[in-house]
Amino acid sequence: EDQVTQSPEALRLQEGESSSLNCSYTVSGLRGLFWYRQDPGKGPEFLFTLYSAGEEKEKERLKATLTKKESFLHITAPKPEDSATYLCAVTTSGTYKYIFGTGTRLKVLA
Amino acid sequence: DGGITQSPKYLFRKEGQNVTLSCEQNLNHDAMYWYRQDPGQGLRLIYYSQIVNDFQKGDIAEGYSVSREKKESFPLTVTSAQKNPTAFYLCASRQTDTQYFGPGTRLTVL
């Protein structure tokens, strides 16, 4: 069964303390992996799409990487405004259905 | 400004009533999706539509219905047959492989 697992469930960081969020997946025929940011009571905001192992994407303090089994969202020198839930999702070959992880709740303390 | 709108933001329903959630997009995307989000769970797919006048059931379609008469619109009806409808509902549209989400509707059954 296709599955996406995110870890940790929750993470507290001090401002400036860099860290990584993990998204591991077991799917047959990955076509794309997606990262979203979601603030409380709002819809997910698109961050990155990754297609192949070795690919990296960057945006401000965020960098997403992809291997054949997992993806990492690296947060460098985070600020309190980076506090949110980060969601990972995958889609596979032959379908336009998406499988979501349960997210990592990030809290950055000033 | 292009985007996805959902209305209303908050919706209260009495048991036994049907309610319809609106989703409109002006991004000219062919595909649209409805998800349900519950605390501690990943987004779960209710229905999706790849093109006008066509739609498919997702993983949790029981108690829900949709229509896709216009490219811009994909309304979701939550029927009285849905046993536990209280949740946060998210609409998305897709361009190539990436989904973009609306702001969500929070439905509460009284």
Short mmCIF file of C-alpha atoms in Angstrom, two decimals:
data_model
loop_
_atom_site.label_atom_id
_atom_site.label_comp_id
_atom_site.label_asym_id
_atom_site.label_seq_id
_atom_site.Cartn_x
_atom_site.Cartn_y
_atom_site.Cartn_z
CA GLU A 1 0.00 0.00 0.00
CA ASP A 2 1.29 3.44 -0.92
CA GLN A 3 2.18 5.43 2.16
CA VAL A 4 3.70 8.74 3.24
CA THR A 5 5.11 9.22 6.75
CA GLN A 6 6.31 12.53 8.17
CA SER A 7 8.55 12.98 11.18
CA PRO A 8 8.73 14.38 13.71
CA GLU A 9 5.05 15.07 14.44
CA ALA A 10 6.02 18.28 16.21
CA LEU A 11 9.22 20.30 16.48
CA ARG A 12 10.15 23.29 18.62
CA LEU A 13 13.17 25.35 17.62
CA GLN A 14 14.80 28.46 18.92
CA GLU A 15 15.06 31.28 16.43
CA GLY A 16 18.18 30.68 14.34
CA GLU A 17 18.38 26.95 15.20
CA SER A 18 18.49 25.08 11.89
CA SER A 19 16.84 21.68 11.50
CA SER A 20 15.27 19.26 9.02
CA LEU A 21 11.84 17.73 8.57
CA ASN A 22 11.52 14.26 7.08
CA CYS A 23 9.03 12.79 4.62
CA SER A 24 9.51 9.09 3.87
CA TYR A 25 7.43 7.37 1.22
CA THR A 26 6.73 3.86 0.00
CA VAL A 27 5.05 4.06 -3.37
CA SER A 28 5.34 2.28 -6.66
CA GLY A 29 6.40 4.66 -9.39
CA LEU A 30 6.87 8.07 -7.81
CA ARG A 31 5.98 10.83 -10.23
CA GLY A 32 6.30 13.82 -7.94
CA LEU A 33 6.75 14.86 -4.32
CA PHE A 34 5.27 18.09 -2.99
CA TRP A 35 5.83 20.25 0.08
CA TYR A 36 3.22 22.63 1.45
CA ARG A 37 3.04 25.03 4.37
CA GLN A 38 -0.26 25.32 6.25
CA ASP A 39 -1.12 27.97 8.82
CA PRO A 40 -3.90 27.29 11.34
CA GLY A 41 -7.36 27.58 9.79
CA LYS A 42 -6.01 28.19 6.29
CA GLY A 43 -5.45 26.19 3.11
CA PRO A 44 -2.03 24.70 2.31
CA GLU A 45 0.39 26.99 0.50
CA PHE A 46 2.51 25.38 -2.19
CA LEU A 47 6.27 25.39 -1.57
CA PHE A 48 8.10 22.89 -3.80
CA THR A 49 7.71 20.10 -6.34
CA LEU A 50 10.49 17.50 -6.67
CA TYR A 51 10.58 14.87 -9.37
CA SER A 52 13.78 12.84 -9.22
CA ALA A 53 16.36 11.66 -6.72
CA GLY A 54 19.11 14.21 -6.24
CA GLU A 55 16.89 17.15 -7.06
CA GLU A 56 16.99 20.18 -4.75
CA LYS A 57 14.81 23.31 -4.58
CA GLU A 58 15.35 26.42 -2.44
CA LYS A 59 13.19 29.31 -1.33
CA GLU A 60 14.40 31.80 1.25
CA ARG A 61 15.28 29.78 4.38
CA LEU A 62 13.84 26.53 3.03
CA LYS A 63 15.55 23.85 0.97
CA ALA A 64 13.88 20.62 -0.16
CA THR A 65 15.82 17.54 -1.22
CA LEU A 66 14.75 14.16 -2.59
CA THR A 67 16.19 10.65 -2.47
CA LYS A 68 14.66 7.38 -3.65
CA LYS A 69 13.05 6.79 -0.26
CA GLU A 70 12.56 10.16 1.38
CA SER A 71 12.57 13.91 1.18
CA PHE A 72 13.93 16.46 3.61
CA LEU A 73 12.82 20.02 4.18
CA HIS A 74 15.80 21.87 5.62
CA ILE A 75 15.08 25.07 7.51
CA THR A 76 18.10 27.33 7.93
CA ALA A 77 18.13 29.96 10.68
CA PRO A 78 14.35 29.86 11.17
CA LYS A 79 12.31 32.82 12.32
CA PRO A 80 9.08 32.82 14.35
CA GLU A 81 7.11 33.48 11.15
CA ASP A 82 8.22 30.06 9.87
CA SER A 83 5.97 28.47 12.51
CA ALA A 84 3.36 26.38 10.68
CA THR A 85 2.46 22.81 9.78
CA TYR A 86 4.48 21.47 6.86
CA LEU A 87 2.77 18.87 4.69
CA CYS A 88 4.31 16.40 2.28
CA ALA A 89 2.42 14.68 -0.54
CA VAL A 90 3.24 12.32 -3.41
CA THR A 91 1.65 11.29 -6.64
CA THR A 92 2.48 8.22 -8.65
CA SER A 93 2.69 7.25 -12.30
CA GLY A 94 -0.63 6.57 -13.96
CA THR A 95 -2.75 8.59 -11.55
CA TYR A 96 -3.50 12.13 -10.54
CA LYS A 97 -4.43 11.15 -7.01
CA TYR A 98 -2.25 12.42 -4.18
CA ILE A 99 -1.25 10.80 -0.89
CA PHE A 100 -0.61 13.18 2.01
CA GLY A 101 1.37 12.73 5.19
CA THR A 102 -0.04 13.92 8.51
CA GLY A 103 2.36 16.86 8.68
CA THR A 104 5.01 18.26 11.02
CA ARG A 105 3.95 21.09 13.34
CA LEU A 106 6.86 23.51 13.61
CA LYS A 107 7.09 26.13 16.33
CA VAL A 108 9.95 28.63 16.23
CA LEU A 109 10.50 30.52 19.47
CA ALA A 110 11.86 34.06 19.56
CA ASP B 1 -5.51 38.11 -9.14
CA GLY B 2 -5.82 34.44 -10.04
CA GLY B 3 -6.76 32.03 -7.34
CA ILE B 4 -9.19 29.65 -5.71
CA THR B 5 -12.07 30.85 -3.57
CA GLN B 6 -14.17 28.81 -1.19
CA SER B 7 -17.34 29.92 0.49
CA PRO B 8 -18.51 30.18 3.11
CA LYS B 9 -15.52 30.23 5.45
CA TYR B 10 -17.63 28.81 8.29
CA LEU B 11 -20.78 26.72 7.92
CA PHE B 12 -23.10 25.31 10.53
CA ARG B 13 -25.48 22.50 9.73
CA LYS B 14 -28.21 20.79 11.67
CA GLU B 15 -28.32 17.03 11.58
CA GLY B 16 -30.36 15.76 8.64
CA GLN B 17 -29.67 18.76 6.42
CA ASN B 18 -27.78 18.81 3.14
CA VAL B 19 -25.31 21.66 2.63
CA THR B 20 -23.32 22.77 -0.40
CA LEU B 21 -19.78 24.13 -0.25
CA SER B 22 -18.67 26.38 -3.06
CA CYS B 23 -15.32 26.24 -4.86
CA GLU B 24 -14.43 28.59 -7.71
CA GLN B 25 -11.13 29.04 -9.56
CA ASN B 26 -9.98 31.50 -12.19
CA LEU B 27 -6.66 29.81 -12.88
CA ASN B 28 -7.95 28.07 -16.02
CA HIS B 29 -7.04 24.68 -14.53
CA ASP B 30 -8.81 21.62 -15.89
CA ALA B 31 -8.58 19.45 -12.77
CA MET B 32 -10.19 20.13 -9.39
CA TYR B 33 -10.26 18.23 -6.11
CA TRP B 34 -12.09 18.09 -2.78
CA TYR B 35 -10.36 16.97 0.40
CA ARG B 36 -11.39 16.60 3.99
CA GLN B 37 -8.93 17.42 6.82
CA ASP B 38 -9.37 16.12 10.36
CA PRO B 39 -6.99 16.68 13.28
CA GLY B 40 -4.09 14.23 13.28
CA GLN B 41 -4.93 12.86 9.83
CA GLY B 42 -3.60 13.60 6.40
CA LEU B 43 -5.82 15.16 3.77
CA ARG B 44 -8.28 12.59 2.48
CA LEU B 45 -9.64 12.72 -1.06
CA ILE B 46 -13.42 12.97 -1.44
CA TYR B 47 -13.92 13.56 -5.18
CA TYR B 48 -11.88 14.80 -8.08
CA SER B 49 -12.58 15.99 -11.60
CA GLN B 50 -10.11 15.96 -14.47
CA ILE B 51 -12.38 17.78 -16.89
CA VAL B 52 -15.79 19.43 -17.16
CA ASN B 53 -18.76 17.03 -16.89
CA ASP B 54 -16.58 14.25 -15.50
CA PHE B 55 -15.64 13.34 -11.93
CA GLN B 56 -14.43 10.33 -9.95
CA LYS B 57 -14.89 9.14 -6.38
CA GLY B 58 -11.97 9.46 -4.05
CA ASP B 59 -11.23 7.41 -0.96
CA ILE B 60 -14.08 8.72 1.20
CA ALA B 61 -16.90 9.64 -1.22
CA GLU B 62 -19.77 8.10 0.77
CA GLY B 63 -22.22 10.78 1.90
CA TYR B 64 -20.91 13.40 -0.53
CA SER B 65 -21.84 14.45 -4.06
CA VAL B 66 -20.34 16.84 -6.62
CA SER B 67 -21.01 18.37 -10.00
CA ARG B 68 -18.71 19.88 -12.62
CA GLU B 69 -20.82 21.83 -15.08
CA LYS B 70 -18.30 24.64 -15.58
CA LYS B 71 -14.52 24.62 -15.68
CA GLU B 72 -14.37 27.27 -12.97
CA SER B 73 -16.69 25.63 -10.45
CA PHE B 74 -16.71 22.37 -8.47
CA PRO B 75 -19.33 22.48 -5.68
CA LEU B 76 -19.45 19.80 -2.98
CA THR B 77 -22.69 18.74 -1.32
CA VAL B 78 -22.49 17.14 2.08
CA THR B 79 -25.60 15.02 2.44
CA SER B 80 -27.40 13.77 5.53
CA ALA B 81 -25.94 10.34 4.76
CA GLN B 82 -22.48 11.54 5.83
CA LYS B 83 -22.21 10.27 9.40
CA ASN B 84 -19.48 12.55 10.71
CA PRO B 85 -19.33 15.66 8.53
CA THR B 86 -17.71 18.05 11.00
CA ALA B 87 -14.32 18.81 9.44
CA PHE B 88 -12.24 21.32 7.48
CA TYR B 89 -12.91 21.02 3.74
CA LEU B 90 -10.31 22.00 1.16
CA CYS B 91 -10.72 22.50 -2.55
CA ALA B 92 -7.75 22.40 -4.93
CA SER B 93 -7.05 22.78 -8.60
CA ARG B 94 -4.14 21.28 -10.49
CA GLN B 95 -1.73 22.63 -13.07
CA THR B 96 0.43 19.88 -14.60
CA ASP B 97 1.41 17.95 -11.44
CA THR B 98 1.05 20.59 -8.73
CA GLN B 99 -2.10 21.23 -6.73
CA TYR B 100 -3.03 24.67 -5.42
CA PHE B 101 -5.46 24.99 -2.55
CA GLY B 102 -8.24 27.32 -1.57
CA PRO B 103 -8.63 28.82 1.91
CA GLY B 104 -11.00 26.10 3.15
CA THR B 105 -14.47 25.84 4.67
CA ARG B 106 -14.97 24.71 8.25
CA LEU B 107 -18.21 22.76 8.58
CA THR B 108 -19.71 22.11 11.97
CA VAL B 109 -22.74 19.93 12.58
CA LEU B 110 -24.86 21.08 15.50
#
